[in-house]
GROMACS .gro file of C-alpha atoms in nm:
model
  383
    1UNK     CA    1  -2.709   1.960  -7.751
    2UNK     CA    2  -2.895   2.081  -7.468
    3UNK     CA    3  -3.023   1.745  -7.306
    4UNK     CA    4  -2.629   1.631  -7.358
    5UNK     CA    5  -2.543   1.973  -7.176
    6UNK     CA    6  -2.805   1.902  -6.908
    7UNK     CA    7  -2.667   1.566  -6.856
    8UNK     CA    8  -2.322   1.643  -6.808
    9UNK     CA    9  -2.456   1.899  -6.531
   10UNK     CA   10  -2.641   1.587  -6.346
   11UNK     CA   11  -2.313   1.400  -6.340
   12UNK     CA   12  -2.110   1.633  -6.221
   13UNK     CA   13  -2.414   1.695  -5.977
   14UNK     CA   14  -2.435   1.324  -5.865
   15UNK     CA   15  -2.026   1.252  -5.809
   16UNK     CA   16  -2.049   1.627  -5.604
   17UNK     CA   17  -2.299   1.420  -5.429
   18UNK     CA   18  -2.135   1.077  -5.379
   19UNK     CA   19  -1.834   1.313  -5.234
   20UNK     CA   20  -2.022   1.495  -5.019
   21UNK     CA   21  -2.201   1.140  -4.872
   22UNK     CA   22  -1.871   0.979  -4.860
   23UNK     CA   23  -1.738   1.280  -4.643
   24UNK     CA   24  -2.033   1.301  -4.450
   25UNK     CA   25  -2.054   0.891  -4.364
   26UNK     CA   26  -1.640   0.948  -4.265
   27UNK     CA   27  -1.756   1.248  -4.018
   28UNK     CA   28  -2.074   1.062  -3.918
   29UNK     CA   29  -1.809   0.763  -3.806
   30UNK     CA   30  -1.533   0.998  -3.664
   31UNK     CA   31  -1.839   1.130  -3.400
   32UNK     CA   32  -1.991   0.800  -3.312
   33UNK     CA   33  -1.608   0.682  -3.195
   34UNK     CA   34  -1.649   0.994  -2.947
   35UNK     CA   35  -1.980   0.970  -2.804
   36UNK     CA   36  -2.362   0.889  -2.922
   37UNK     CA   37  -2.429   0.993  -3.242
   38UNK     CA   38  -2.470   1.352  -3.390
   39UNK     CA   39  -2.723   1.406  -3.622
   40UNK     CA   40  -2.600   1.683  -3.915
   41UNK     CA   41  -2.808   1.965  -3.905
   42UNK     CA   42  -2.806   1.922  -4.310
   43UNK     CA   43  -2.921   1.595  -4.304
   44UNK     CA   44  -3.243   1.685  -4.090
   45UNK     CA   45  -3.347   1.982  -4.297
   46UNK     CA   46  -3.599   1.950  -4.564
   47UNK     CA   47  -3.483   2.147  -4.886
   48UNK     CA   48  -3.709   2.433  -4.962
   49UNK     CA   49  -4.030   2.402  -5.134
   50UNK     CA   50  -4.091   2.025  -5.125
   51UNK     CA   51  -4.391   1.905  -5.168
   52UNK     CA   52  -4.652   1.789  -4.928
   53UNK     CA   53  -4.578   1.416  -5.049
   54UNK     CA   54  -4.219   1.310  -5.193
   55UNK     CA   55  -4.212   1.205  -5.461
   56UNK     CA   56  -4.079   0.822  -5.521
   57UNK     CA   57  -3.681   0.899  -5.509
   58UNK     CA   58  -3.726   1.088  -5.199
   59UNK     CA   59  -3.896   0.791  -5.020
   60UNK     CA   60  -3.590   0.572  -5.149
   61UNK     CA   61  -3.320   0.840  -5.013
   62UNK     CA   62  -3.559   0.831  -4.659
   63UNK     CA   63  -3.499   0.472  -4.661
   64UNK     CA   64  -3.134   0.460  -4.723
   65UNK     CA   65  -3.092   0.753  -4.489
   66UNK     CA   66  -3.259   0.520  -4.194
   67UNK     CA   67  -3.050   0.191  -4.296
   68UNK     CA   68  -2.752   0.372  -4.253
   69UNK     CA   69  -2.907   0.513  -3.919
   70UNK     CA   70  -2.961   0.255  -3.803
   71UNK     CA   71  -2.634   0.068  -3.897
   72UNK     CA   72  -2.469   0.344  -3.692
   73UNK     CA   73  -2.685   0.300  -3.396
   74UNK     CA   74  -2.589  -0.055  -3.376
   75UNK     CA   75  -2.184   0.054  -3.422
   76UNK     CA   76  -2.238   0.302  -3.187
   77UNK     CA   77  -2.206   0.124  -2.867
   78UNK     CA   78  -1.918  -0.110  -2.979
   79UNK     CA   79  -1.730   0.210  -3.099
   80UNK     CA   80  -1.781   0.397  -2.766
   81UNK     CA   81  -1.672   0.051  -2.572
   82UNK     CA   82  -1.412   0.071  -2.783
   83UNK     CA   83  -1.270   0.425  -2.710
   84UNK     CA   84  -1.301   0.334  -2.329
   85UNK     CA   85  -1.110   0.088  -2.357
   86UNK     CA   86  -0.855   0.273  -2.565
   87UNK     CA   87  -0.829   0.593  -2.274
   88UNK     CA   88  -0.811   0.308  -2.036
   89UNK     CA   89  -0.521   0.163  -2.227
   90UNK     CA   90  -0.400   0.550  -2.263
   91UNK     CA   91  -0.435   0.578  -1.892
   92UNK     CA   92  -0.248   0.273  -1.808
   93UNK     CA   93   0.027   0.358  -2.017
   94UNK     CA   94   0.063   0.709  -1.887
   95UNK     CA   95   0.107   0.562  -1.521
   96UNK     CA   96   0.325   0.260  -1.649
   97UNK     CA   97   0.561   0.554  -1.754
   98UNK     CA   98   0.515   0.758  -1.403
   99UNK     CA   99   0.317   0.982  -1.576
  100UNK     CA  100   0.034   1.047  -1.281
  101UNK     CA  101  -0.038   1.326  -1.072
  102UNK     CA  102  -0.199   1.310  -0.683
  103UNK     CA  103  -0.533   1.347  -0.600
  104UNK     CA  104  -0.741   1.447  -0.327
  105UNK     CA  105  -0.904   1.233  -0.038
  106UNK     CA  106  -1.243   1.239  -0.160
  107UNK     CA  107  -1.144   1.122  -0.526
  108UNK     CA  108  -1.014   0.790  -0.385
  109UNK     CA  109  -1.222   0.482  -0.386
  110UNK     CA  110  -1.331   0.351  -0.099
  111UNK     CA  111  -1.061   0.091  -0.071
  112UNK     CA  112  -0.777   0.337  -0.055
  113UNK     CA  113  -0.946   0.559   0.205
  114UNK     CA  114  -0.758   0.503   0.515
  115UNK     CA  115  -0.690   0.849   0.690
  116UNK     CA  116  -0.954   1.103   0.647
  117UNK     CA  117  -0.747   1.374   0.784
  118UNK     CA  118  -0.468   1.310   0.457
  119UNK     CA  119  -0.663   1.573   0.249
  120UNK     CA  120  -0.425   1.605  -0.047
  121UNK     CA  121  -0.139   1.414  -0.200
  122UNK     CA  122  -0.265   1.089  -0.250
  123UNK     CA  123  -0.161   0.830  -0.526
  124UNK     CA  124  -0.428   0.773  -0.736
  125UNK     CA  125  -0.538   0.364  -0.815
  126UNK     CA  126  -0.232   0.240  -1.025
  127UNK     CA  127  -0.281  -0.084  -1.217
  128UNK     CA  128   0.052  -0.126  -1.260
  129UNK     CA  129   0.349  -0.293  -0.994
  130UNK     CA  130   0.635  -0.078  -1.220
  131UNK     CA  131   0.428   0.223  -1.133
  132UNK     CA  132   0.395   0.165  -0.792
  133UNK     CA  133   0.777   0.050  -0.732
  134UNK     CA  134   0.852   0.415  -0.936
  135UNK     CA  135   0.611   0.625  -0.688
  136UNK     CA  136   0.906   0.546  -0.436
  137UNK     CA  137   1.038   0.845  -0.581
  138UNK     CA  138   0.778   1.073  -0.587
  139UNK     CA  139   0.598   1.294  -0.329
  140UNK     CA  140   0.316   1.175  -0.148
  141UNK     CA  141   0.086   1.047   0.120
  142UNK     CA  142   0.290   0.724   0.133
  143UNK     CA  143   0.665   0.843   0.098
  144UNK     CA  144   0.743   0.899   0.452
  145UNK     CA  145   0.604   0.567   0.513
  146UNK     CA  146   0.803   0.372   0.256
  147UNK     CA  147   1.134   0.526   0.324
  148UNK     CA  148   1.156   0.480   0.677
  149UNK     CA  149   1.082   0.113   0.696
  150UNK     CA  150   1.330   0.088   0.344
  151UNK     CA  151   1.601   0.234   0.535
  152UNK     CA  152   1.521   0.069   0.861
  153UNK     CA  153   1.518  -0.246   0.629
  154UNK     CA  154   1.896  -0.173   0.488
  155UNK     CA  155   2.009  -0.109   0.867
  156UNK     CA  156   1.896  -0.406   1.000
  157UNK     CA  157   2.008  -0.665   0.722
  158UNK     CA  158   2.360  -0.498   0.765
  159UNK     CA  159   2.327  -0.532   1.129
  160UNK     CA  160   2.228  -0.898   1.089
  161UNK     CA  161   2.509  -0.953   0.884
  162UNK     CA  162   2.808  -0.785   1.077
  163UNK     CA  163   2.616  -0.979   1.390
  164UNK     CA  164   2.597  -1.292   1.187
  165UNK     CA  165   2.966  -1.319   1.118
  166UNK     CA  166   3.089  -1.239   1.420
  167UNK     CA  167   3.373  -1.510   1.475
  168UNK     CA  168   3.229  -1.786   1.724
  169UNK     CA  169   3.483  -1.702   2.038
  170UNK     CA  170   3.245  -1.360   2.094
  171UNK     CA  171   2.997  -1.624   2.214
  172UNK     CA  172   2.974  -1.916   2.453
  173UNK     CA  173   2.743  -2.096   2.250
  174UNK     CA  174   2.792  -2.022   1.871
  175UNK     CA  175   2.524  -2.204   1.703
  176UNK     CA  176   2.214  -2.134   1.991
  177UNK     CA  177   2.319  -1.783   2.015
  178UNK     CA  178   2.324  -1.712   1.665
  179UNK     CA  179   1.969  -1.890   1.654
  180UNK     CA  180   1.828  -1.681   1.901
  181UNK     CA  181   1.969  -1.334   1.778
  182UNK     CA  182   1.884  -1.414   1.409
  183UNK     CA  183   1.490  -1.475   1.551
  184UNK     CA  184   1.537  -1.119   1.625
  185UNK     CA  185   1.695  -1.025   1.311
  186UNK     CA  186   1.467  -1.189   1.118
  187UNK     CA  187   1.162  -1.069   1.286
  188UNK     CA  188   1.270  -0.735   1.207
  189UNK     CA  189   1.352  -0.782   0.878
  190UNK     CA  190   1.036  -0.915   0.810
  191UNK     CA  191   0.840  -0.685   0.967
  192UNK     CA  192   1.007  -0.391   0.804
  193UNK     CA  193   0.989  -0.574   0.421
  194UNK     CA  194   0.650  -0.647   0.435
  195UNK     CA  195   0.569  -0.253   0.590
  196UNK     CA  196   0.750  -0.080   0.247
  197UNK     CA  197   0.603  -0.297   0.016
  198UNK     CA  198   0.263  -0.255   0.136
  199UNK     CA  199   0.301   0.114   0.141
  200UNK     CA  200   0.470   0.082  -0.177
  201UNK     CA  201   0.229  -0.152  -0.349
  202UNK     CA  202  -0.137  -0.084  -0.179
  203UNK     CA  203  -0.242   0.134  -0.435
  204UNK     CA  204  -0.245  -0.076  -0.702
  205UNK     CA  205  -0.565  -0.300  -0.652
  206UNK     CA  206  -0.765  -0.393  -0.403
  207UNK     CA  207  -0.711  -0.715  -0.421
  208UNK     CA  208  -0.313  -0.678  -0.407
  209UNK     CA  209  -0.372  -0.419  -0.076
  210UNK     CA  210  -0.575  -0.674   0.131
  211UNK     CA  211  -0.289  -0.938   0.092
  212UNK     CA  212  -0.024  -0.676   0.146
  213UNK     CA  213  -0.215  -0.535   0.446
  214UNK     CA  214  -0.227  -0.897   0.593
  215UNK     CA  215   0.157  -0.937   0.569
  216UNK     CA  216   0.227  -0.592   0.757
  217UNK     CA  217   0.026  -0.663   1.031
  218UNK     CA  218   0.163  -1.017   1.021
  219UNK     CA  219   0.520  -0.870   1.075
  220UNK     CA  220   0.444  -0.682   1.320
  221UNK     CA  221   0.371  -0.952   1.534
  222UNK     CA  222   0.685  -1.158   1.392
  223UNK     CA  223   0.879  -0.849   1.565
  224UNK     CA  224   0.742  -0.880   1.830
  225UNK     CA  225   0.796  -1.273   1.880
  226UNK     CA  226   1.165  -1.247   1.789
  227UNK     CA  227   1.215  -0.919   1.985
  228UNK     CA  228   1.109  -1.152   2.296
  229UNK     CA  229   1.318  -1.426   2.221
  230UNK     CA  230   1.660  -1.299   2.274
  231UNK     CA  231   1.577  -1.147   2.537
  232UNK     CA  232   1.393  -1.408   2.743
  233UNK     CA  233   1.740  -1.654   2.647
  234UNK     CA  234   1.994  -1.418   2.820
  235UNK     CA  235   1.771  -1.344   3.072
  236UNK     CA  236   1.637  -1.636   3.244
  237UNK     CA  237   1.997  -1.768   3.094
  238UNK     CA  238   1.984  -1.998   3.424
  239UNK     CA  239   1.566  -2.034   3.473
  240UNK     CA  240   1.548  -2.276   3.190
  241UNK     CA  241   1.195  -2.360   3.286
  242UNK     CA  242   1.047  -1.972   3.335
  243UNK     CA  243   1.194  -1.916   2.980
  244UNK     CA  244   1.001  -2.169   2.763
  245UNK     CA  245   0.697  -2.117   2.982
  246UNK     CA  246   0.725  -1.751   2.888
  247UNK     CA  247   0.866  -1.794   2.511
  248UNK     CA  248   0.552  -2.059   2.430
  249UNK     CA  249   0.303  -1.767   2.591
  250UNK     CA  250   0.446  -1.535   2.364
  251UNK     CA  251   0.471  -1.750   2.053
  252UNK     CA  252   0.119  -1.890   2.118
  253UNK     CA  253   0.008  -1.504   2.156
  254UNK     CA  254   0.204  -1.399   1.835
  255UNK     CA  255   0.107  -1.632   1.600
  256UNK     CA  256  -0.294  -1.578   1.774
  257UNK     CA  257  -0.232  -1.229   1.626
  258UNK     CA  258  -0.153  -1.361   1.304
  259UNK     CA  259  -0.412  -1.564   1.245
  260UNK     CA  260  -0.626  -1.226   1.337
  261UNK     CA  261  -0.466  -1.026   1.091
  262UNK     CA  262  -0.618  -1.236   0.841
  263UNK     CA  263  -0.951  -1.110   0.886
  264UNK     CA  264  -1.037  -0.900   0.592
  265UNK     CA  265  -1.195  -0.633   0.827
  266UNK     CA  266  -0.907  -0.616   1.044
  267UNK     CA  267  -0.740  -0.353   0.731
  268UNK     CA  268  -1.064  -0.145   0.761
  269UNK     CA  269  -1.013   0.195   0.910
  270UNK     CA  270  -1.352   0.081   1.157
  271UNK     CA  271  -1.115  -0.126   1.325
  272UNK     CA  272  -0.800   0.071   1.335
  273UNK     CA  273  -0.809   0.073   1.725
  274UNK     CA  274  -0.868  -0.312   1.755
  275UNK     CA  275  -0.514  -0.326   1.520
  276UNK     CA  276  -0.330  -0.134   1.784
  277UNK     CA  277  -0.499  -0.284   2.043
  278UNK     CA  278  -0.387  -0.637   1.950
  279UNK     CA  279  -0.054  -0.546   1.875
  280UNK     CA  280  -0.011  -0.349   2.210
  281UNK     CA  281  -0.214  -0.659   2.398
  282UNK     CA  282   0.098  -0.887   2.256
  283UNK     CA  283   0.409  -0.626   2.305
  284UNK     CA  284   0.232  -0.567   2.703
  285UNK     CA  285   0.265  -0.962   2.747
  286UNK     CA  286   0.630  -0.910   2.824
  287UNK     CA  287   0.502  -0.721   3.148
  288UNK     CA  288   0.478  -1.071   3.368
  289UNK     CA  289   0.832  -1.223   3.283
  290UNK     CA  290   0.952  -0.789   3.322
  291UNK     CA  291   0.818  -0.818   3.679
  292UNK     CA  292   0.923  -1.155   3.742
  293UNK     CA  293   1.304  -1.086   3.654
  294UNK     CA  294   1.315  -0.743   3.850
  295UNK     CA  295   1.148  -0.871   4.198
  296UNK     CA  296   1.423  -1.228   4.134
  297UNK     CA  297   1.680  -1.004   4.094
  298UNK     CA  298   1.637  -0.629   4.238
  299UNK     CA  299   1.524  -0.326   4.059
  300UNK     CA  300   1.919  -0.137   4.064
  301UNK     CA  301   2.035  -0.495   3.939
  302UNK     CA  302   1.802  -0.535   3.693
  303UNK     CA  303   1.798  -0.171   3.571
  304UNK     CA  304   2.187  -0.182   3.531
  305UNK     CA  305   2.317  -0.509   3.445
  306UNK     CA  306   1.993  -0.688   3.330
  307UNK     CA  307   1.918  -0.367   3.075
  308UNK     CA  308   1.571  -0.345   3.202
  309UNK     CA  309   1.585   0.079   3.132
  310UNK     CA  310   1.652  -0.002   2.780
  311UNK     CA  311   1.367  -0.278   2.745
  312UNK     CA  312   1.157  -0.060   2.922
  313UNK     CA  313   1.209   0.283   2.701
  314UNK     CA  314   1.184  -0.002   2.387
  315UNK     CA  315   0.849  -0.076   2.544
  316UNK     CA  316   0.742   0.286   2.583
  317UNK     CA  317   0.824   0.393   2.214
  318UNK     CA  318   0.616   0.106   2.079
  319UNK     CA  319   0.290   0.202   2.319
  320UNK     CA  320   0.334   0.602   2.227
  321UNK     CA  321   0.421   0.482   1.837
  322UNK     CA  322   0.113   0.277   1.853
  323UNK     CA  323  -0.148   0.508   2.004
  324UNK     CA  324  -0.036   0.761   1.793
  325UNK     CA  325  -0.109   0.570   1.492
  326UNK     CA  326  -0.478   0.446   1.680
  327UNK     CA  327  -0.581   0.850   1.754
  328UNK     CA  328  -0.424   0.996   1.414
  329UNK     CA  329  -0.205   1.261   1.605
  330UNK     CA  330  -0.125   1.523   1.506
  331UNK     CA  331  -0.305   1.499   1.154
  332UNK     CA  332  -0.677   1.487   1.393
  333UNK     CA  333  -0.573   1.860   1.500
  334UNK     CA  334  -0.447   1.991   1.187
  335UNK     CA  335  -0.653   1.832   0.890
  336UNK     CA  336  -0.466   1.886   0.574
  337UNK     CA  337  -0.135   1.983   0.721
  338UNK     CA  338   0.048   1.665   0.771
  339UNK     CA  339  -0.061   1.523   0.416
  340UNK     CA  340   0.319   1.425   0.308
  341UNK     CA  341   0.507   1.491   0.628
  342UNK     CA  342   0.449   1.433   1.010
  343UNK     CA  343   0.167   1.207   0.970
  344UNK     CA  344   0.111   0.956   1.267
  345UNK     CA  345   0.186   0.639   1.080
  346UNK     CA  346   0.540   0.774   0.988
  347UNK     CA  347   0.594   0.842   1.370
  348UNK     CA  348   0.524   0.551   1.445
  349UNK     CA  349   0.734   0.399   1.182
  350UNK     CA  350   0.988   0.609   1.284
  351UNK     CA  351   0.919   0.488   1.677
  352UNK     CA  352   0.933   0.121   1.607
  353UNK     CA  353   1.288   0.099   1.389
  354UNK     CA  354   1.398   0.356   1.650
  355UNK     CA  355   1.272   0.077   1.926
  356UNK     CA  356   1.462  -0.173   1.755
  357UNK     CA  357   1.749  -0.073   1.763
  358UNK     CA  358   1.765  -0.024   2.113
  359UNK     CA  359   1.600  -0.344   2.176
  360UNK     CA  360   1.911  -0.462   1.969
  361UNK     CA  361   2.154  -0.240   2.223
  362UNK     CA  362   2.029  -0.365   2.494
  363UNK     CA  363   2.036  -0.755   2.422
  364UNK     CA  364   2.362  -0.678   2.259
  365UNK     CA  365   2.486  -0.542   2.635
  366UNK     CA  366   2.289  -0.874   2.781
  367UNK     CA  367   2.498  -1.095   2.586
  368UNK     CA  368   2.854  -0.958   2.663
  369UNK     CA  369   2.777  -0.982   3.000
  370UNK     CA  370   2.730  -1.337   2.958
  371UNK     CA  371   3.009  -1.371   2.788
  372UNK     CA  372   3.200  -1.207   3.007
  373UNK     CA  373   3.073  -1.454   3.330
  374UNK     CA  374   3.179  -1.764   3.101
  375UNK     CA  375   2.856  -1.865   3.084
  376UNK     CA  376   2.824  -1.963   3.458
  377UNK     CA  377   2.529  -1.937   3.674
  378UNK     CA  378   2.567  -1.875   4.055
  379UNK     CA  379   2.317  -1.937   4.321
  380UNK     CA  380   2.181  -1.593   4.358
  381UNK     CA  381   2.168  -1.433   4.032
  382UNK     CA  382   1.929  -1.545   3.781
  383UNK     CA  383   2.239  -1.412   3.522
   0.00000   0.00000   0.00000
């Protein structure tokens, strides 16, 4: 009776055992999915009184104690890989669903460093073009910038299309007019699409922010080239040869810049002066034919009836929007206080639609007046 009473106490001893193993392996597997592996402080301590040598089942419970060691060791990395790449999918998720929040300047990665003087408010790296499209409506760094080219963008494609269907007795040639003003029209169009999506889109890759960055500065140029072109055709209406000497400078200068704005280290804030510079090198082109018109046809003429005071203010807001933007005023003077509002780049955003549109005004006034002469040229008036 007794050794059947003692046995019945080692079986219920052993499955208290197995339990307590089994519990132990699931916790021992639960910590190696969060991190290296913990070692129980149970499993390290000798029971009281052992002897000096153990015995022959104690040598056997070593062993299996270091197989399954080691089995976890060699789970252990996979596991942790595995619960990286599950936070990563967490994160991911989180900012497909708009679920981010900004960060500081000095939490960015290189790439998206642009403006050290932006100290807070900044979109962190978003893997994700639903995300980015959704930060349109949030605060941040880059929501001044997007909205003012987006709305500048709306403006000029109704613009385009009121000018576009204008019925063909408002001009004296239909078809070449409507070519030349839609150069303009789409030159601005462009320019202004490619500026929101890059400020929309930049933050999700590297990759995706050079070739975004390589459109903006390429429509830039591509408003600059069809802001000419209008202007040069009402013009020097009746100096065909001046106008495609000066329209294949300026085309030959534009599409120069282009090719330069595919220079991967043209985007880098290093060379943030040599962007405006270019820029401002092609919009000051349009000094020669300025000069040549006014001395042909008199400052008070061309000031009044050629528009030159509009061209010439359109000029101006373009320099002061673009050396804004190369010095970082006013953020340089007040670091950290012109983080979401008042930033240079969204002056001079805010300078070059504004530009446009008078560029637009003025042409606008160029070509009435040629309408109104019936097309004719006279001896002394280049109009």
């Amino acid at each position: 009776m007794t050794t059947q009473h003692h046995g019945s106490n080692g079986s219920s001893s052993d499955a208290e055992c197995r339990v307590s193993e089994d519990e132990k392996n699931v916790e021992d597997m639960e910590l190696t999915e969060l991190g290296p592996l913990l070692k129980s402080p149970e499993a390290s301590t000798k029971p009281r009184g052992a002897a000096a040598y153990p015995s022959e089942e104690e040598e056997e419970e070593v062993e299996d104690n270091n197989d399954e060691e080691d089995d976890l060791r060699m789970v252990t990395l996979p596991l942790q890989a595995h619960h990286a790449m599950e936070k990563m999918e967490e994160f991911v998720h989180k900012v497909w669903e708009g679920r981010w929040r900004v960060i500081p300047f000095h939490l960015l990665p290189d790439w998206l460093k642009d403006n050290d003087y932006l100290l807070h408010g900044h979109r962190p790296p978003m893997p994700s073009f639903r995300a980015c499209f959704g930060s349109i409506f949030r605060i941040h760094t880059e929501t001044g910038n997007i909205w003012t080219h987006l709305l500048g963008l709306i403006l000029f494609l109704c613009l385009g299309t009121l000018t576009m269907l204008r019925p063909n007795v408002s001009f004296m040639a239909p078809l070449q007019e409507k070519v030349v003003l839609g150069m303009f029209f789409l030159g601005a169009v462009l320019c202004l699409c490619f500026s929101w999506l890059f400020h929309t889109v930049y933050c999700h890759s590297e990759k995706v922010s050079r070739t975004f960055s390589k459109l903006d500065y390429s429509g830039i140029a591509l408003l600059i080239m069809g802001s000419f072109v209008p202007w040069l055709y009402y013009s020097f209406y009746c100096s065909p040869q001046p106008r495609l000497i000066y329209l294949s400078v300026v085309c030959v200068l534009g599409i120069s810049a282009i090719i330069v704005a595919q220079w991967d280290r043209f985007a880098t804030p290093r060379h943030r002066p040599t962007r405006a510079g270019v820029f401002l090198g092609l919009g000051l082109s349009g000094i020669i034919p300025t000069m040549h018109f006014t001395i042909a046809e008199g400052f008070v003429k061309a000031t009044t009836v050629g528009q030159m005071g509009w061209f010439i203010l359109m000029g101006a807001m373009y320099i002061t929007g673009a050396g804004l933007y190369a010095a970082r005023i006013p953020e340089r003077f007040f670091p950290g206080k012109c983080d979401i509002w008042f930033q240079s780049h969204q002056i001079f955003h805010v300078l070059v639609v504004a530009a446009a549109f008078i560029h637009f005004y003025g042409i606008s006034n160029l070509q009435e007046f040629r309408h109104g002469l019936g097309g004719g040229c006279t001896d002394d008036s280049l109009l």
